[in-house]
XYZ file of C-alpha atoms in Angstrom:
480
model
C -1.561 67.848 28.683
C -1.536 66.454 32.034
C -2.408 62.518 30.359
C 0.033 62.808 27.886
C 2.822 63.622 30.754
C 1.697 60.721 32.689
C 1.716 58.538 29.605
C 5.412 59.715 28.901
C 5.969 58.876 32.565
C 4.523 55.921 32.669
C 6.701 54.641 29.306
C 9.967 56.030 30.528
C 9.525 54.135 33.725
C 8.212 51.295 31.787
C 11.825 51.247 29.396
C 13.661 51.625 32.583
C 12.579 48.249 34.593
C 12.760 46.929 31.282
C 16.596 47.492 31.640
C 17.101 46.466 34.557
C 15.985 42.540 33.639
C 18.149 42.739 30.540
C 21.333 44.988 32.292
C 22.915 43.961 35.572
C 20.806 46.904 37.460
C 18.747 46.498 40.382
C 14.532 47.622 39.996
C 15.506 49.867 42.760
C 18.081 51.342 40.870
C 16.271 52.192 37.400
C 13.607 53.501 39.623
C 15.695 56.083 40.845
C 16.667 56.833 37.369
C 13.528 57.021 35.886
C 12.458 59.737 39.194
C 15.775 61.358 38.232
C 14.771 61.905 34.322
C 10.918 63.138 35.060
C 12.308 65.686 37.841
C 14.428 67.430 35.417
C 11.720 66.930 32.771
C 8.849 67.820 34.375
C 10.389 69.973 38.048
C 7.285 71.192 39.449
C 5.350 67.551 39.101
C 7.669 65.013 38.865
C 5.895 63.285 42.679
C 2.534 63.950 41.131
C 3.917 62.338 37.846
C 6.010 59.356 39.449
C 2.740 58.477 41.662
C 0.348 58.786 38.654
C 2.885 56.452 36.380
C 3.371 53.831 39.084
C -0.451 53.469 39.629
C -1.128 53.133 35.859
C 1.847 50.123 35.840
C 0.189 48.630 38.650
C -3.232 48.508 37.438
C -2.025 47.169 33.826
C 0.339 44.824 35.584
C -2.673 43.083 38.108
C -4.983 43.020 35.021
C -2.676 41.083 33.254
C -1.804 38.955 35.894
C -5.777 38.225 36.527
C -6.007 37.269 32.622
C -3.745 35.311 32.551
C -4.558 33.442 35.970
C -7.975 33.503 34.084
C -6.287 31.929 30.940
C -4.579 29.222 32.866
C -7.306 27.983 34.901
C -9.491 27.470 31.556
C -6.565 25.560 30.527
C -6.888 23.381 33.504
C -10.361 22.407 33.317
C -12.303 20.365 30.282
C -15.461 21.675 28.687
C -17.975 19.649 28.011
C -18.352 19.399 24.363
C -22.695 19.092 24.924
C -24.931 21.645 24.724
C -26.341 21.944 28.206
C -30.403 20.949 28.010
C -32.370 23.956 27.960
C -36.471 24.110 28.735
C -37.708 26.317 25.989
C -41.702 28.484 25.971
C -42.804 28.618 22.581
C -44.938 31.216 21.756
C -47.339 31.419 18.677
C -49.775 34.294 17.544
C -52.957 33.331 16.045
C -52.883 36.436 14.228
C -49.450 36.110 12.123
C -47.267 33.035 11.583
C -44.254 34.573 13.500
C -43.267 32.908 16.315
C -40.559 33.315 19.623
C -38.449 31.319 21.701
C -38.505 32.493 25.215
C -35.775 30.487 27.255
C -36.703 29.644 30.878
C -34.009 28.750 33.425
C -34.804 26.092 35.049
C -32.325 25.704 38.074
C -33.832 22.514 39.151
C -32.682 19.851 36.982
C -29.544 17.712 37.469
C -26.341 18.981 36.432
C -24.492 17.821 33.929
C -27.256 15.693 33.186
C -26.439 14.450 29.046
C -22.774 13.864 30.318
C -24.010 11.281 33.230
C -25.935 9.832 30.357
C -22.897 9.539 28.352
C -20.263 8.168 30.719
C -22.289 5.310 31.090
C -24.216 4.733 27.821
C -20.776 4.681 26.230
C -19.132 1.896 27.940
C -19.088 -1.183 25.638
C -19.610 -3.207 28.512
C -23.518 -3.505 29.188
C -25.056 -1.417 32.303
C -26.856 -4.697 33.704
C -26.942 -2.742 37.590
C -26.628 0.431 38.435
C -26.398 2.131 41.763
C -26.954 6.091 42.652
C -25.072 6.796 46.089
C -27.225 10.069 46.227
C -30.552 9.678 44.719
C -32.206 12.905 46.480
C -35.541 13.826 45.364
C -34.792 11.931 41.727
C -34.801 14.734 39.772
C -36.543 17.708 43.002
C -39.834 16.217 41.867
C -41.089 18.683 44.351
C -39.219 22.244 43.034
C -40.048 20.958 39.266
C -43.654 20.594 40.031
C -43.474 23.778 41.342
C -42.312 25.321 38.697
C -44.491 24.382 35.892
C -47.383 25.049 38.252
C -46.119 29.035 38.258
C -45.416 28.753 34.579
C -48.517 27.170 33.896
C -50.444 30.132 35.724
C -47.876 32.534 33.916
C -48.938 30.656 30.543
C -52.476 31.676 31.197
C -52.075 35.379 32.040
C -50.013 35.787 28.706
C -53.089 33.709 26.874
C -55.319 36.292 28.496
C -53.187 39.641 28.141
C -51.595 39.038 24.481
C -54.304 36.815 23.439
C -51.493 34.326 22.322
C -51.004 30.363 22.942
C -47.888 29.364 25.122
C -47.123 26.028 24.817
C -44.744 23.991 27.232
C -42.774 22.074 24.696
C -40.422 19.750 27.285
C -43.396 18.418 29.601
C -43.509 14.805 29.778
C -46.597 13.194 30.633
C -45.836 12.962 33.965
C -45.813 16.467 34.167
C -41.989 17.032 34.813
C -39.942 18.934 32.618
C -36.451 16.647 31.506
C -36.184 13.358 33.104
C -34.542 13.065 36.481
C -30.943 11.626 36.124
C -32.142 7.852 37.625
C -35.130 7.719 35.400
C -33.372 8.755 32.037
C -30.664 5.983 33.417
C -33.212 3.556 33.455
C -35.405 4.782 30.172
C -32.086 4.656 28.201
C -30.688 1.006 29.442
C -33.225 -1.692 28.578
C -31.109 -4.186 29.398
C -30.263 -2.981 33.215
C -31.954 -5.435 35.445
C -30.656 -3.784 39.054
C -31.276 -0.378 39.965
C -30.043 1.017 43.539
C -31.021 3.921 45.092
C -29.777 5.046 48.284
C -29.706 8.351 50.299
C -29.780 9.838 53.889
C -33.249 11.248 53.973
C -36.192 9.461 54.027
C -38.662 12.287 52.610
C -36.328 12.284 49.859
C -36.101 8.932 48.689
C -40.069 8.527 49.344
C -40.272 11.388 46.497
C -37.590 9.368 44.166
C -39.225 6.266 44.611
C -42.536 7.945 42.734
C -40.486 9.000 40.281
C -38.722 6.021 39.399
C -42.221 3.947 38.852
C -43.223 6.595 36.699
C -40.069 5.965 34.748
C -40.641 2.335 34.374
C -44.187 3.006 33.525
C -43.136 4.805 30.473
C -40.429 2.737 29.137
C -39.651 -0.859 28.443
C -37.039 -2.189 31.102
C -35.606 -6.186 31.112
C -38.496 -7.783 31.652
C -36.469 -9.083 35.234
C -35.418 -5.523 36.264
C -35.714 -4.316 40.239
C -35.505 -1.350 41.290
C -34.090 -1.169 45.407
C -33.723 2.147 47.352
C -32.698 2.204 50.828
C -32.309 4.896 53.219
C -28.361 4.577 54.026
C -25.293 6.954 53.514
C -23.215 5.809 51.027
C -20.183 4.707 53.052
C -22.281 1.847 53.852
C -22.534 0.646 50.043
C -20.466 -2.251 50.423
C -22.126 -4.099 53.615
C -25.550 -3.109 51.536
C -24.764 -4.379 48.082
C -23.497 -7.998 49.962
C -27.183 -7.729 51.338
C -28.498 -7.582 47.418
C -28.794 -11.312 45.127
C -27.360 -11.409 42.040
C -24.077 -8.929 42.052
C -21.466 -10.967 43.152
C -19.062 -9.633 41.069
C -19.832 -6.653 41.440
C -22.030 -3.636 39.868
C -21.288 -2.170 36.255
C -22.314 1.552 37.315
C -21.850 3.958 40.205
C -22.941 7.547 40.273
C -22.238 9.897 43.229
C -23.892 13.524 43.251
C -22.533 15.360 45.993
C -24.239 18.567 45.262
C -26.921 20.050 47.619
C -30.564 19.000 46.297
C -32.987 22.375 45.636
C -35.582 20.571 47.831
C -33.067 20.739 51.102
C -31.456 24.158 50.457
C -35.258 25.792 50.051
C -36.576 24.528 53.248
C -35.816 26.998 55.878
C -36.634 23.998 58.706
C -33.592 21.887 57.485
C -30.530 24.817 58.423
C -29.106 25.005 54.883
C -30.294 28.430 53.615
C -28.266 31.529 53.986
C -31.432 34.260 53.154
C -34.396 31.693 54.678
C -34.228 32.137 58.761
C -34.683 28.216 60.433
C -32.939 26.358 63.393
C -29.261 25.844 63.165
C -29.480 21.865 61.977
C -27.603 21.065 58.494
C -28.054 17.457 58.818
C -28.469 15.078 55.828
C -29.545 12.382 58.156
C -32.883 13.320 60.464
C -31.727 10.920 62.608
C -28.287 12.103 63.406
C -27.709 13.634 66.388
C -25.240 16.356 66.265
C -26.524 20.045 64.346
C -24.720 23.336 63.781
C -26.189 24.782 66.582
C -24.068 22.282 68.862
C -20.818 23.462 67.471
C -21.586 27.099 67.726
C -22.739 26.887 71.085
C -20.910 23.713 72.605
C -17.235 23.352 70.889
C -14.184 24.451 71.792
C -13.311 27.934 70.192
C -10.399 26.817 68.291
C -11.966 23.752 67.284
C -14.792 25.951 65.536
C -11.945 28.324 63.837
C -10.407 25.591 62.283
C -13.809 24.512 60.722
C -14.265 27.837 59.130
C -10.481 27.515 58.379
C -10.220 24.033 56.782
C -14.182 23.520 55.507
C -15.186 26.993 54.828
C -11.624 27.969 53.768
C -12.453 31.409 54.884
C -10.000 33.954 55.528
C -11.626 35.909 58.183
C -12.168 32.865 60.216
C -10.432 34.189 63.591
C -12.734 37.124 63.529
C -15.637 35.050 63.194
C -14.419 32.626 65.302
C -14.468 35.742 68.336
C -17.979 37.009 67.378
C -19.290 33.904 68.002
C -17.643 33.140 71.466
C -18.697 36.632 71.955
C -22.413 35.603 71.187
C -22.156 32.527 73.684
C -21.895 34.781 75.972
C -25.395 36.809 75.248
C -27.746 33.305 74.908
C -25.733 31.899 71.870
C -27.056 30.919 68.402
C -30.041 29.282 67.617
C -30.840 29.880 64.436
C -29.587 30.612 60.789
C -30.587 34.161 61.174
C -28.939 34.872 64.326
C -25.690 33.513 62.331
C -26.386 35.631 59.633
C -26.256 38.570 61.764
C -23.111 37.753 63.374
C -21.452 37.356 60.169
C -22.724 40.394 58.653
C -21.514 42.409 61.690
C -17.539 40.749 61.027
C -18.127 41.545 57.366
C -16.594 45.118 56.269
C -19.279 47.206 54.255
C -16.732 47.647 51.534
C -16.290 44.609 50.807
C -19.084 43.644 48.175
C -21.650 45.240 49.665
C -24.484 42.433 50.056
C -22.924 40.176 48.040
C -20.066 40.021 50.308
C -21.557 39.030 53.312
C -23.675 36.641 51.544
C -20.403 35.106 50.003
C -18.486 34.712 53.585
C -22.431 33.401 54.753
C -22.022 30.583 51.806
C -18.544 29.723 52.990
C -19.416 29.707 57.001
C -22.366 27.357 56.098
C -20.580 25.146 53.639
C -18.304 24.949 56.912
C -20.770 23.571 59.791
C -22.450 21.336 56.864
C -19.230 19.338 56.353
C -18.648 19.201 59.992
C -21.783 18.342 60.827
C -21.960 15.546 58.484
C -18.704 14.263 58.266
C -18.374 14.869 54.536
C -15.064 14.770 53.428
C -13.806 11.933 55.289
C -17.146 9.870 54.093
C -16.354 11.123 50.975
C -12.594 9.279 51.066
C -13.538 6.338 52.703
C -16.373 5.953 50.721
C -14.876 5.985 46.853
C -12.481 3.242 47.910
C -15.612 1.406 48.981
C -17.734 2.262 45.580
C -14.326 1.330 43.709
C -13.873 -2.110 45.133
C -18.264 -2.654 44.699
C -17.541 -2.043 40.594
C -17.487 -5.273 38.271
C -14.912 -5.256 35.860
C -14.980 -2.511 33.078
C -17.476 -0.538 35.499
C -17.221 3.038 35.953
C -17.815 5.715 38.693
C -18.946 8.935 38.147
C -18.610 11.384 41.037
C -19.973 15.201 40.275
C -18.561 17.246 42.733
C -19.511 20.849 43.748
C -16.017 22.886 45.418
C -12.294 22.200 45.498
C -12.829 20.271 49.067
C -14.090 17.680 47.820
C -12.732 17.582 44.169
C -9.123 17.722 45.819
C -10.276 14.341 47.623
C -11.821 12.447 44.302
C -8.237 13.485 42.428
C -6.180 11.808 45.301
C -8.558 8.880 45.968
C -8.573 8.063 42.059
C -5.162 8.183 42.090
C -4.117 6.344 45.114
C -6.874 3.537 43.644
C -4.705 2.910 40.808
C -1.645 3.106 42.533
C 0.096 6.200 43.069
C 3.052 4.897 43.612
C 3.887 3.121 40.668
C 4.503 6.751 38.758
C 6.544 5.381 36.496
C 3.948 2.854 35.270
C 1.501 5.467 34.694
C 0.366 6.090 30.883
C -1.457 9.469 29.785
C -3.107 8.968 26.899
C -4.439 12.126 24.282
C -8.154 11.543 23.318
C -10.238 9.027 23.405
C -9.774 5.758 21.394
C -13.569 5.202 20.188
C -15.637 7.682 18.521
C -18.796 7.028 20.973
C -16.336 8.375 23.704
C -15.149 11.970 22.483
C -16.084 13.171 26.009
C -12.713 11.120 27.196
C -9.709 13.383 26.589
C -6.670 12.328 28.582
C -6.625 9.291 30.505
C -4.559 7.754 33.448
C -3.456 4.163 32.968
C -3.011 2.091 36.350
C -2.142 -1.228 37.623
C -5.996 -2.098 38.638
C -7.906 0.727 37.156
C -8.286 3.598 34.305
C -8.606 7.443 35.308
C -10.898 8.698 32.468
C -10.811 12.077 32.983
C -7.412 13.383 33.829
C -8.850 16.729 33.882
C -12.700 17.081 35.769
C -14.722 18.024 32.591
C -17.163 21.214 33.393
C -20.457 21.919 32.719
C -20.448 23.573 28.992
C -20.904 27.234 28.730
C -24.404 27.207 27.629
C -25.359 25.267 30.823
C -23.775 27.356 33.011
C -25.575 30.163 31.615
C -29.488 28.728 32.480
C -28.259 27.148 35.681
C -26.043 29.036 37.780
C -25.529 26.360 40.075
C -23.680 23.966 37.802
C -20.673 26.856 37.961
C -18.519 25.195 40.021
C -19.521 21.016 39.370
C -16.780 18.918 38.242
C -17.074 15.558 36.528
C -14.344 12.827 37.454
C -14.784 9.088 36.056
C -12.828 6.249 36.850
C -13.134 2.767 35.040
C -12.169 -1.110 36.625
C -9.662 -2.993 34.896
């Protein structure tokens, strides 16, 4: 009895605001009259009634205001029309013919891997050189090898317990699972006769540089192909590449990865992880000088609000920002667990639970990584620098992992082709060769093509067996 006078409420209510957007009454006004009409309907609960209704209308209204914020935001981004790549465990009785597919997530492989592969093998201008800004671990050699080693001893225990075979179907000979993003680069271009590696840390690019002779040991490259890797950031690309024969005009493909590499974020020495306790460093580059445990400790207060206002984007920044001038005064921080603490402490319990705190940990981090690093304005000055290093027709591919830095790739690409000549801009629906469906709208300017209007997203299926492609974003550009 009591829901169906709450429903009634809730409709007459409902019919009333309705009026008032069609009849000159106020919301206020039909309000009123709708509290009138359930008083003398309902005398002894109309406040019980009129609270009840305006809850329900509340609720429905903020759930419809999430879908459709939900609705427009898909609408905004571009799914990738691939499959994402998927390791697979194939299991095979010896005692029946049935067999299962176990799928394995394997969180370690590059993101948006088949798309890379795509921007570039679709070009009809050949990829003769090739440069990746951010070469990492070429694949986190390391974490794969890791992981096959645990499914490998996983495989056996399964052998022994179900007396079944397990077979790893996606294990090159190498023993990696799926190609690292340089060496399928390299395995599908035989005619690319420059490959450039660079990145900030030196462990890192040792490990890539054992992957890429493996990947020239099992495929057929020109028969004049180098392959180069240097250990500098990649705002330096353009003094480098005059330092390299043979590219005068310029390189035909640039790829910039500016997600965090498995490899860094698991080693508790290097400052990155939120749940691993290390020293307070976060710096790509051993040999830089400042860490995160200088800005904590030695900055100005308001200078360290505004980096977990601006970098972090975190709305309990001021309260953070007093916990940890409060903690300068006790010894201040020194490592990622003392952080943790303090940001657990300014963290209300209701507010996720764990998952909370771990989310405004992620956003605090992200925060003194940028600083410490200079990231966004490398970032900027660097895709200017990468633009004017492309040959004509050449493309660059920048993967980007939160709106920081995808906010900065938007505006750079645009300003590159000339922002200001609006007018002259042409958006074009689809792409005009079937080899290049990924290319939906386009951005015609003066020196240079925006192909991706809209970042195009990891597909759905690849979001599902790697959680950390959720928020990468795939933006293009080609040379005129």
């Amino acid at each position: 009895m009591a829901a169906t006078a709450i429903a009634n409420a809730k409709h007459m209510m409902l019919m009333m605001m309705s009026a008032s957007i069609s009849l000159p009454v106020s919301s206020r006004s039909a309000s009123l009259s709708a509290k009138r009409l359930l008083y003398n309907q309902y005398p002894t609960r109309s406040k019980t009634l009129v609270r009840s209704a305006c809850t329900s209308i509340t609720t429905d209204t903020s759930k419809k205001k999430k879908k459709e914020k939900g609705l427009a935001k898909e609408k905004r981004r571009t799914r990738s029309l691939r499959d994402g790549d998927v390791h697979i465990l194939k299991e095979e009785d010896d005692d029946s013919s049935s067999s299962s597919t176990v799928m394995m997530q394997q969180s370690h492989i590059p993101v948006m891997l088949g798309e890379v592969l795509d921007v570039f093998s679709s070009n009809l201008k050949p990829l003769s050189s090739f440069v990746d800004c951010t070469l990492g671990a070429a694949g986190h050699a390391s974490a794969v090898s890791f992981f096959l080693l645990v499914v490998a001893v996983l495989c056996v225990f399964m052998n022994m317990i179900f007396n079944t075979t397990v077979e790893l179907s996606c294990i090159t000979e190498n023993g990696c699972a799926c190609g690292c993003c340089c060496s399928q680069i390299i395995q599908s271009h035989p005619e690319l006769k420059l490959f450039i590696g660079m990145d900030v840390d030196p462990l890192a690019l040792r490990m890539a540089r054992s992957r890429i002779n493996a990947a020239i040991s099992h495929s057929h490259p020109h028969r004049n192909f180098q392959a180069l890797t240097f250990v500098k950031n990649f705002r330096h690309i353009r003094s480098l590449l005059t330092q390299v024969d043979h590219i005068s005009s310029g390189v035909d493909g640039i790829l910039m990865d500016l997600g965090m590499s498995s490899m860094q974020v698991n080693n508790p020495a290097r400052g990155f992880s939120v749940l691993a306790n290390g020293p307070l460093d976060m710096r790509m580059d051993p040999q830089a000088s400042l860490k995160a445990e200088d800005i904590l400790n030695s900055w100005p207060d308001i200078e360290v609000g505004r980096i977990l206002r601006d970098y972090g984007e975190e709305r309990n920044w001021r309260l953070l920002q007093n916990k940890i001038v409060q903690a300068r005064l006790q010894g201040g921080l020194h490592s990622t667990g003392e952080l943790v603490d303090v940001i657990r402490s300014s963290t209300p319990g209701t507010k996720g639970g764990r998952q909370g705190w771990i989310k405004t940990a992620t956003r605090v981090f992200q925060a003194l990584r940028i600083a410490v690093n200079d990231e966004l304005k490398t970032l900027e000055d660097s895709l200017h620098a990468c633009f004017d290093c492309l040959a004509p027709g050449g493309r660059l591919a920048v993967i980007s992992f939160h709106s920081l830095e995808d906010r900065i790739v938007k505006q750079a690409f645009l300003k590159i082709i000339g922002e200001e000549g609006r007018d002259s801009v042409r958006k074009v629906e689809g792409g005009e060769d079937e080899k290049e469906l990924w290319i939906r709208q386009t951005i015609q300017g003066s020196n240079g093509t925006i192909l991706t209007k809209r970042p195009i997203t990891p597909s759905e299926k690849e979001e599902g067996f790697n959680r950390r492609s959720r928020s990468a974003k795939l933006r293009v550009i080609q040379k005129l």
